[in-house]
Coordinates of N, CA and C in Angstrom, one line a residue:
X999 N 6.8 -18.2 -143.1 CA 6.6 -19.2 -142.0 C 5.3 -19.0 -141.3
X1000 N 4.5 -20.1 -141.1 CA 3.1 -19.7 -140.7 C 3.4 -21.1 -139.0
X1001 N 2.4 -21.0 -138.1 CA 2.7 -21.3 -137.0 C 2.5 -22.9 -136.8
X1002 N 1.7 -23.3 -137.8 CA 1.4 -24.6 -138.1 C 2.4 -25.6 -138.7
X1003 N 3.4 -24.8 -139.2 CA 5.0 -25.1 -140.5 C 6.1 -25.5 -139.0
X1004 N 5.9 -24.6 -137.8 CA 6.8 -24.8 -136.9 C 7.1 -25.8 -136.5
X1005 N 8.2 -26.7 -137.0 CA 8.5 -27.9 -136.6 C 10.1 -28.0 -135.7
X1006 N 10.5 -29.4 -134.7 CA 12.3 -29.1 -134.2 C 13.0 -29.6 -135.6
X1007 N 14.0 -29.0 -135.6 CA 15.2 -29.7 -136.4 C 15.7 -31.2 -136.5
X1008 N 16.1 -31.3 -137.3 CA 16.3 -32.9 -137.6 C 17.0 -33.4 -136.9
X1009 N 16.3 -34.7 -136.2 CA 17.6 -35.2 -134.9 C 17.2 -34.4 -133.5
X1010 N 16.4 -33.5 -133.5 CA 16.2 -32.8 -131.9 C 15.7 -33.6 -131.0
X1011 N 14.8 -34.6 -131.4 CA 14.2 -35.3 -130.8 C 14.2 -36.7 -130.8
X1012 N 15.6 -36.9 -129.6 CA 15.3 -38.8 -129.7 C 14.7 -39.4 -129.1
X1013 N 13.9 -40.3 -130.1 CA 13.1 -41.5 -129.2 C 13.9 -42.5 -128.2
X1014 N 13.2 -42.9 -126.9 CA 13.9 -43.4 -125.8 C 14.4 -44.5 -126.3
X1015 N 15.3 -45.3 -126.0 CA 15.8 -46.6 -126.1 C 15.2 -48.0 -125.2
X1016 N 14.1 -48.9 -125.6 CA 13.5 -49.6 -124.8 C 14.4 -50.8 -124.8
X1017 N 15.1 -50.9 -123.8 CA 15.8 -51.9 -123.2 C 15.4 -53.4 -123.1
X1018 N 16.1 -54.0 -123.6 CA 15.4 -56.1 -123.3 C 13.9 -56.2 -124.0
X1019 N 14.1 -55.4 -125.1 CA 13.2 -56.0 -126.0 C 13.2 -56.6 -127.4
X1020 N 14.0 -57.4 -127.7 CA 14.3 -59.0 -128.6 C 15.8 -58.4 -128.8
X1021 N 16.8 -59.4 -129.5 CA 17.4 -59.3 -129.8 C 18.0 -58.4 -130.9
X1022 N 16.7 -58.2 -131.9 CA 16.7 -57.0 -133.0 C 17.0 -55.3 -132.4
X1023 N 16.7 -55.5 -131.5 CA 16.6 -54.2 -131.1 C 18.3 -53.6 -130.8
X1024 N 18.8 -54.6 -130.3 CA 20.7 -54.4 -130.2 C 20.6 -54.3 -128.9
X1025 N 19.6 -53.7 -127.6 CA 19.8 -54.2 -126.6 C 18.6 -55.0 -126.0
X1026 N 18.5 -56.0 -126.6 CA 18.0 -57.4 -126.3 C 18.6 -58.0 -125.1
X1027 N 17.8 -59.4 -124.5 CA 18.6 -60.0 -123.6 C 19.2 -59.7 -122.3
X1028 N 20.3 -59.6 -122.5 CA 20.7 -58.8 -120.8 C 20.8 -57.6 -121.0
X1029 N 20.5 -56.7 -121.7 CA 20.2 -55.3 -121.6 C 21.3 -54.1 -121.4
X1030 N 22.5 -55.1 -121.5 CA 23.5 -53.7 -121.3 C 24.2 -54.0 -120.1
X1031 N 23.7 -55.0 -119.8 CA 24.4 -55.3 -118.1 C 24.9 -56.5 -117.8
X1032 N 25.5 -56.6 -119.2 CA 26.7 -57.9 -119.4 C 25.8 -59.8 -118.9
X1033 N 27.1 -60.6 -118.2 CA 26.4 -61.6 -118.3 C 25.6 -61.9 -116.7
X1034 N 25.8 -63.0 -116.2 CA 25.1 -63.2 -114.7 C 26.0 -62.6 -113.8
X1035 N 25.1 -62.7 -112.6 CA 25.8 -62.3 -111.3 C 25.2 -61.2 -111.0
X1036 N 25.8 -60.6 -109.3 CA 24.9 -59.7 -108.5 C 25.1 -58.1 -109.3
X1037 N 25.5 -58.3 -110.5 CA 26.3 -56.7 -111.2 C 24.4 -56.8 -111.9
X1038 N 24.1 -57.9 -112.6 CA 23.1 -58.0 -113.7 C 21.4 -57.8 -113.0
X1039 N 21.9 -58.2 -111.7 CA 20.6 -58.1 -111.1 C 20.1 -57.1 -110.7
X1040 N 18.8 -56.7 -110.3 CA 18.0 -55.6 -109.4 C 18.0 -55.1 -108.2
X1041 N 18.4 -53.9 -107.7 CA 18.9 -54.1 -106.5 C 20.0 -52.9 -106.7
X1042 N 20.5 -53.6 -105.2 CA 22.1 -53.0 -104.6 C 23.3 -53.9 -105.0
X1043 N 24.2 -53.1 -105.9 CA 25.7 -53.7 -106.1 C 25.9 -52.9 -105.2
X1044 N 27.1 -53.7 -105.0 CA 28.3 -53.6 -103.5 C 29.3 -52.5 -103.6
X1045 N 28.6 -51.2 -102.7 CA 29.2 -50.4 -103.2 C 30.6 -50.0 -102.5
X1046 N 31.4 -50.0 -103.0 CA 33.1 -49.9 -102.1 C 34.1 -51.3 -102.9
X1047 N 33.2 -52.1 -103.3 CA 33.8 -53.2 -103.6 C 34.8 -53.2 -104.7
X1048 N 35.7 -53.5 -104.5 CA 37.1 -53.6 -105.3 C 37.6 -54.5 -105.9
X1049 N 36.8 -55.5 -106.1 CA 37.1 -57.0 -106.6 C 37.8 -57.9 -105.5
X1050 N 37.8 -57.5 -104.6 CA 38.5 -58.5 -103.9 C 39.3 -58.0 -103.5
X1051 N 40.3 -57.0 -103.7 CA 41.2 -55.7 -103.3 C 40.8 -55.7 -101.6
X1052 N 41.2 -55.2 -100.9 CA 41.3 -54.5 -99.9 C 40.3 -52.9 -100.0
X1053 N 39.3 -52.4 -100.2 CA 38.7 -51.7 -100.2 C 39.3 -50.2 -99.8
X1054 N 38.8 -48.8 -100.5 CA 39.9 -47.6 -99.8 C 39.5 -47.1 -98.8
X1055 N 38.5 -47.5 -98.2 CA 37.8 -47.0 -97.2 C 38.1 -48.1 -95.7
X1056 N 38.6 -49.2 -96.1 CA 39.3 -50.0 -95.4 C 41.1 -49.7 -95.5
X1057 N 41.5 -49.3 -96.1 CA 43.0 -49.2 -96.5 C 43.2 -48.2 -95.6
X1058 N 42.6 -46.8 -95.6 CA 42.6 -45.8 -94.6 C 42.3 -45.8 -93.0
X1059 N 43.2 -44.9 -92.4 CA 43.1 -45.1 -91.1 C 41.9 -44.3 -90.5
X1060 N 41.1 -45.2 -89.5 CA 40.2 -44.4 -88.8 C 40.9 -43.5 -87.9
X1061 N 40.5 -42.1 -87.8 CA 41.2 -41.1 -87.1 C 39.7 -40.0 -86.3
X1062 N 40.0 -39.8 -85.3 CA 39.3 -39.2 -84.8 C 38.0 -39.2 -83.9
X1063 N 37.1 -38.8 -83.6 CA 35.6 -39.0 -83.2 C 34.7 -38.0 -83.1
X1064 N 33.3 -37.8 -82.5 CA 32.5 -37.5 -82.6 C 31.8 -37.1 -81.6
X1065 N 32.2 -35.6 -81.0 CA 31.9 -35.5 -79.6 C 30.1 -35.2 -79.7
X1066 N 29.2 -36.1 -78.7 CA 28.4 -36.0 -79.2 C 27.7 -35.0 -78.1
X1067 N 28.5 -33.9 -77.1 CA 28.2 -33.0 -76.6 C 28.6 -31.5 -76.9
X1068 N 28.8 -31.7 -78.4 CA 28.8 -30.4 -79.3 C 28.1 -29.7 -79.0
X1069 N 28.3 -28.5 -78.8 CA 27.7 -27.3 -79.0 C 27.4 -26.7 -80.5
X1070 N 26.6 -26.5 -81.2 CA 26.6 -25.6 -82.6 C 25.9 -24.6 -82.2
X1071 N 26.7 -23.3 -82.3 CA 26.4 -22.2 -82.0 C 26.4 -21.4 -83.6
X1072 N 25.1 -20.1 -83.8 CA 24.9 -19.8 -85.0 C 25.8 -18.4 -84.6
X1073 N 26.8 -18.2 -85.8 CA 27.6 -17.2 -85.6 C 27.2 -15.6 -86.2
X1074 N 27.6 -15.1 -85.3 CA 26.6 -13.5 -85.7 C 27.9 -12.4 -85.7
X1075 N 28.1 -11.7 -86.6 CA 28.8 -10.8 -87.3 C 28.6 -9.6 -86.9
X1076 N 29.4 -8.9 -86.3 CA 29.2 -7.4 -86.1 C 28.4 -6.4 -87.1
X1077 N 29.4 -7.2 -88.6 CA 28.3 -6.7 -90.1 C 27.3 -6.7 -90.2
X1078 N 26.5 -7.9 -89.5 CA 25.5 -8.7 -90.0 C 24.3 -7.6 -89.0
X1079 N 25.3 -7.7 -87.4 CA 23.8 -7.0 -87.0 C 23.6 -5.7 -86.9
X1080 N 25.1 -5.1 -87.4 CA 24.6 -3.6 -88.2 C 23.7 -3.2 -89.2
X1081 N 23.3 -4.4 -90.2 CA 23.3 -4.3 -90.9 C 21.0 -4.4 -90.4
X1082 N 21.2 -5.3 -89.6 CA 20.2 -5.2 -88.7 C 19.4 -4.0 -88.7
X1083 N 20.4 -3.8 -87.8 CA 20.2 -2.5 -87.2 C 19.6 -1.4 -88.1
X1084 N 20.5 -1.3 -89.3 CA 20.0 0.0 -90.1 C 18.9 -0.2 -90.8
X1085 N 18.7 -1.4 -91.3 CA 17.1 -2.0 -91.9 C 16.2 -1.7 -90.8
X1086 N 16.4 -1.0 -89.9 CA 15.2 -1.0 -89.0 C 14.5 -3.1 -87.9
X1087 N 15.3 -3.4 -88.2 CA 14.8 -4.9 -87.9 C 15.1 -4.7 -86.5
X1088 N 15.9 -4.9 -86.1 CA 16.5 -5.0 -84.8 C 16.4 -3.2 -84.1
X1089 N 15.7 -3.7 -83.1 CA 15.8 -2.2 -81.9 C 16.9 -1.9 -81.0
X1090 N 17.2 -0.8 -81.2 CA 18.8 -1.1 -80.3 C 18.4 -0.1 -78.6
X1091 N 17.7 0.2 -78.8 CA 17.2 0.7 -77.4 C 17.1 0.0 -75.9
X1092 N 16.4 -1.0 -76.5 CA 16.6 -2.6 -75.5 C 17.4 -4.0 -75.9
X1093 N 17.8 -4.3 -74.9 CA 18.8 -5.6 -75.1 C 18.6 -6.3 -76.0
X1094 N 19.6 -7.1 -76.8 CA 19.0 -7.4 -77.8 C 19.5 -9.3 -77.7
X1095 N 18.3 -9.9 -77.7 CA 18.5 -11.8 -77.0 C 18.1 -12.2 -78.4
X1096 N 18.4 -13.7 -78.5 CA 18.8 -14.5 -79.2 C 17.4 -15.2 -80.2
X1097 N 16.1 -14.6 -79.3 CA 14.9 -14.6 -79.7 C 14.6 -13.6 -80.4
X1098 N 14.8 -12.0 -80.1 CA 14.9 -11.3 -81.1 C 15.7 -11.6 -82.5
X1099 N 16.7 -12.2 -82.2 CA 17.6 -12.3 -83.5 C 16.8 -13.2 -84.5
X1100 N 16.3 -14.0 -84.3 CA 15.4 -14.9 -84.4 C 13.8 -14.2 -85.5
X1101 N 13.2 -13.7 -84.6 CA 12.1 -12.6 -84.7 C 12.6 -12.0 -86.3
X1102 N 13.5 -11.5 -86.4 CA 13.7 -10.0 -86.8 C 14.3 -10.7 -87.8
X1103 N 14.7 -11.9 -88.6 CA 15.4 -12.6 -89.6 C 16.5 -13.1 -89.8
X1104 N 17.1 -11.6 -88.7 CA 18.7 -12.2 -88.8 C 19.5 -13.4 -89.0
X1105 N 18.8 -14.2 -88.2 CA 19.0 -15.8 -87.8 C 17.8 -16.6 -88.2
X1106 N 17.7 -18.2 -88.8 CA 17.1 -18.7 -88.9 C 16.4 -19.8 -88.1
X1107 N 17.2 -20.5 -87.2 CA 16.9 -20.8 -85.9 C 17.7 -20.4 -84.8
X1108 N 17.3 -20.6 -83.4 CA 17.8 -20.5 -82.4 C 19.1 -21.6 -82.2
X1109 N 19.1 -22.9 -83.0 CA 20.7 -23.9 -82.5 C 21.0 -23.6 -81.2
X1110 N 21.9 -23.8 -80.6 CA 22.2 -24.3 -79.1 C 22.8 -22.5 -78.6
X1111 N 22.7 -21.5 -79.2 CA 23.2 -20.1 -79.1 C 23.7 -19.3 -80.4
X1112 N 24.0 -17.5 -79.9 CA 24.9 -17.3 -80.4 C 26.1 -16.9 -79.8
X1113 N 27.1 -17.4 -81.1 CA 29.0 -16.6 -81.0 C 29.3 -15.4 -81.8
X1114 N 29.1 -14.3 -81.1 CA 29.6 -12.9 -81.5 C 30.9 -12.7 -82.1
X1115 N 31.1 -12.4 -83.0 CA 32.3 -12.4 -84.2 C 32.5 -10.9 -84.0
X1116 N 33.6 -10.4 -84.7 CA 34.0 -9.3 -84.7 C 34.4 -9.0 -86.5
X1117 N 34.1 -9.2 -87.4 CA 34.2 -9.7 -88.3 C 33.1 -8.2 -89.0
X1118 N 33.5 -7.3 -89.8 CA 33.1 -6.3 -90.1 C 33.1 -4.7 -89.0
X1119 N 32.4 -3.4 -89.1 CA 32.5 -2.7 -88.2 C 30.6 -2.4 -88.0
X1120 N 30.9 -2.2 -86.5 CA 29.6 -2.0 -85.6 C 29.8 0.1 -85.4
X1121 N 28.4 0.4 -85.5 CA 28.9 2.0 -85.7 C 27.5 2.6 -84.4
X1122 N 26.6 1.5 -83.8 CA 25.5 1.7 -82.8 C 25.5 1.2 -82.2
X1123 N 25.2 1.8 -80.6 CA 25.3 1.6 -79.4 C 24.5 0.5 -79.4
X1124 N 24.6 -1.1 -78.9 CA 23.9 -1.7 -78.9 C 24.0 -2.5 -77.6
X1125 N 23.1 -3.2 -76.8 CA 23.2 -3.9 -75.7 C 23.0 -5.5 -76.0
X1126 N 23.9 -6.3 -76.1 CA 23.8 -7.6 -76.6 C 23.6 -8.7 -75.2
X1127 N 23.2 -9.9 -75.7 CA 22.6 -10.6 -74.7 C 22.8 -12.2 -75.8
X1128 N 24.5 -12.5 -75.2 CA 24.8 -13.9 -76.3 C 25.4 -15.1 -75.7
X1129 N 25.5 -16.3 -76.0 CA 26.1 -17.6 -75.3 C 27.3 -16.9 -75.6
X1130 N 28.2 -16.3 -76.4 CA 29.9 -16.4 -76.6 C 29.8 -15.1 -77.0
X1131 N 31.4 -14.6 -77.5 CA 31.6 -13.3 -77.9 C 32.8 -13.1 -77.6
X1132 N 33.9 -13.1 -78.8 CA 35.1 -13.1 -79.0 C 35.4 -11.7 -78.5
X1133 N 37.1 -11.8 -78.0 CA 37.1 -10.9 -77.1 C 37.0 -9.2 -77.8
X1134 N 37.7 -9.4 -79.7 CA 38.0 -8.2 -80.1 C 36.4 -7.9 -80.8
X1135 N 35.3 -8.6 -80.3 CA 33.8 -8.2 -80.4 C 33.6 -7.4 -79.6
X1136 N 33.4 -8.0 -78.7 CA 33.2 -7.2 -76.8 C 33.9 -6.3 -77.1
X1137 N 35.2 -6.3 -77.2 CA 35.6 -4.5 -77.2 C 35.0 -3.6 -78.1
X1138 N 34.7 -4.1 -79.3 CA 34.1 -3.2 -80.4 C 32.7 -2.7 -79.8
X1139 N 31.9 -3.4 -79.3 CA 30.7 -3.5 -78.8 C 31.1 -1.9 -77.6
X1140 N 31.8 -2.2 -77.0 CA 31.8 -1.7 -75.6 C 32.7 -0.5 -75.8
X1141 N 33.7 -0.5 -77.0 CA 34.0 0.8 -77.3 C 33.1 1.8 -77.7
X1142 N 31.7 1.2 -78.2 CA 30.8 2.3 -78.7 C 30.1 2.8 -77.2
X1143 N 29.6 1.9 -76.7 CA 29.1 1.8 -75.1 C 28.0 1.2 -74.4
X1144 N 28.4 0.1 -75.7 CA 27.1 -1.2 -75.5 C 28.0 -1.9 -74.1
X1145 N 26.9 -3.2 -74.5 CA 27.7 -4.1 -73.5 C 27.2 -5.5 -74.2
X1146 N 27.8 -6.4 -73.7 CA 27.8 -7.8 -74.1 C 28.1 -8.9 -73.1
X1147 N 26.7 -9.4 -72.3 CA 26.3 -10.4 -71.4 C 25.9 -11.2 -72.2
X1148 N 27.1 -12.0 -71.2 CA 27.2 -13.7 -71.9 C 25.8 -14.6 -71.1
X1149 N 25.2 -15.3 -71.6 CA 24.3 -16.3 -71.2 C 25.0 -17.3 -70.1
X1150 N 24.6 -17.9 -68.7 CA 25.5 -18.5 -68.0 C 24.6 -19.8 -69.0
X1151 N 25.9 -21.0 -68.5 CA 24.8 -22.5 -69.0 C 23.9 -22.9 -67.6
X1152 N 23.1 -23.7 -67.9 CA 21.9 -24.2 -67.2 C 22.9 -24.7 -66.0
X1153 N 22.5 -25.1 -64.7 CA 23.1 -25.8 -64.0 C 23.1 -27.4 -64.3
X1154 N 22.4 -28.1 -65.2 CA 22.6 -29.4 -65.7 C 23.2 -29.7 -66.0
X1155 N 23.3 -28.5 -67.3 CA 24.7 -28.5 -68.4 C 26.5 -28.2 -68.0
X1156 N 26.3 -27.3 -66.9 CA 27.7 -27.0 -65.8 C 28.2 -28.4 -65.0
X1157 N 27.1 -29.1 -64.3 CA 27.7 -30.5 -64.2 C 28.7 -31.6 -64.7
X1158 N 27.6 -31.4 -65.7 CA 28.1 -32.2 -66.9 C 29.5 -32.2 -67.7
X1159 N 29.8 -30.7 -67.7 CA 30.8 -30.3 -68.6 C 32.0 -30.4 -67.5

């Protein structure tokens, strides 16, 4: 076998199929997309459309809504910021805010806070500084002999709510 001999196997390589080009070709004419109407044309077909049916997205009941004073808060793991911690990322000396978390990787953006989970074990004194923090967090935190201050909301946002 010399490098010049190296050819693909028979059939590896099919040539594309050029669509609506004469009738010899087998897809001549309407090209695969039957006879007239908005199905044959270019564009947007009607997507949901059922033939005339009642559609399933109409058959179903609208339920629910869309509170558009959501909070999405990024959830942080006891694991996670141990995990922090031991990589050296995070300083546990000084309080540790939401901007640090931020800084240091743990988190990718800031979102509207964070919610302290209790979700793995914490093994360093740490001083946290978070919007939330489930209660069997806080204890864990505070059994070591951290502490965990909650963020108040803005007084705009206290109105409002």
């Amino acid at each position: 076998m010399k490098l010049n001999e190296i050819k693909d196997n028979a059939g590896a390589r099919k040539s594309r199929l050029r669509i609506g080009r004469g009738i010899g070709s087998g897809m001549g004419k309407t090209g695969g997309r039957g006879g007239k109407g908005q199905t044959a044309r270019t564009g947007v077909r009607i997507k949901g459309f059922e033939g005339g049916q009642m559609p399933l997205h109409r058959r179903l009941p609208k339920r629910g809504f869309n509170n558009i004073f959501r909070l999405d808060y990024n959830e942080l793991t006891l694991e996670r910021l141990q995990r922090a911690l031991t990589a050296g990322k995070l300083d546990s000396s000084k309080p540790v805010t939401v901007a640090e978390l931020v800084e240091a990787g743990v988190l990718r953006r800031a979102k509207d806070g964070v919610r302290l989970l209790a979700t793995g074990e914490l093994t360093a004194k740490v001083d946290l500084v978070v919007n939330h923090a489930t209660a069997s967090a806080r204890a864990a935190v505070e059994a070591l002999g951290g502490s965990v201050t909650l963020i108040e909301k803005p007084a705009a946002e206290a109105e409002t709510a």
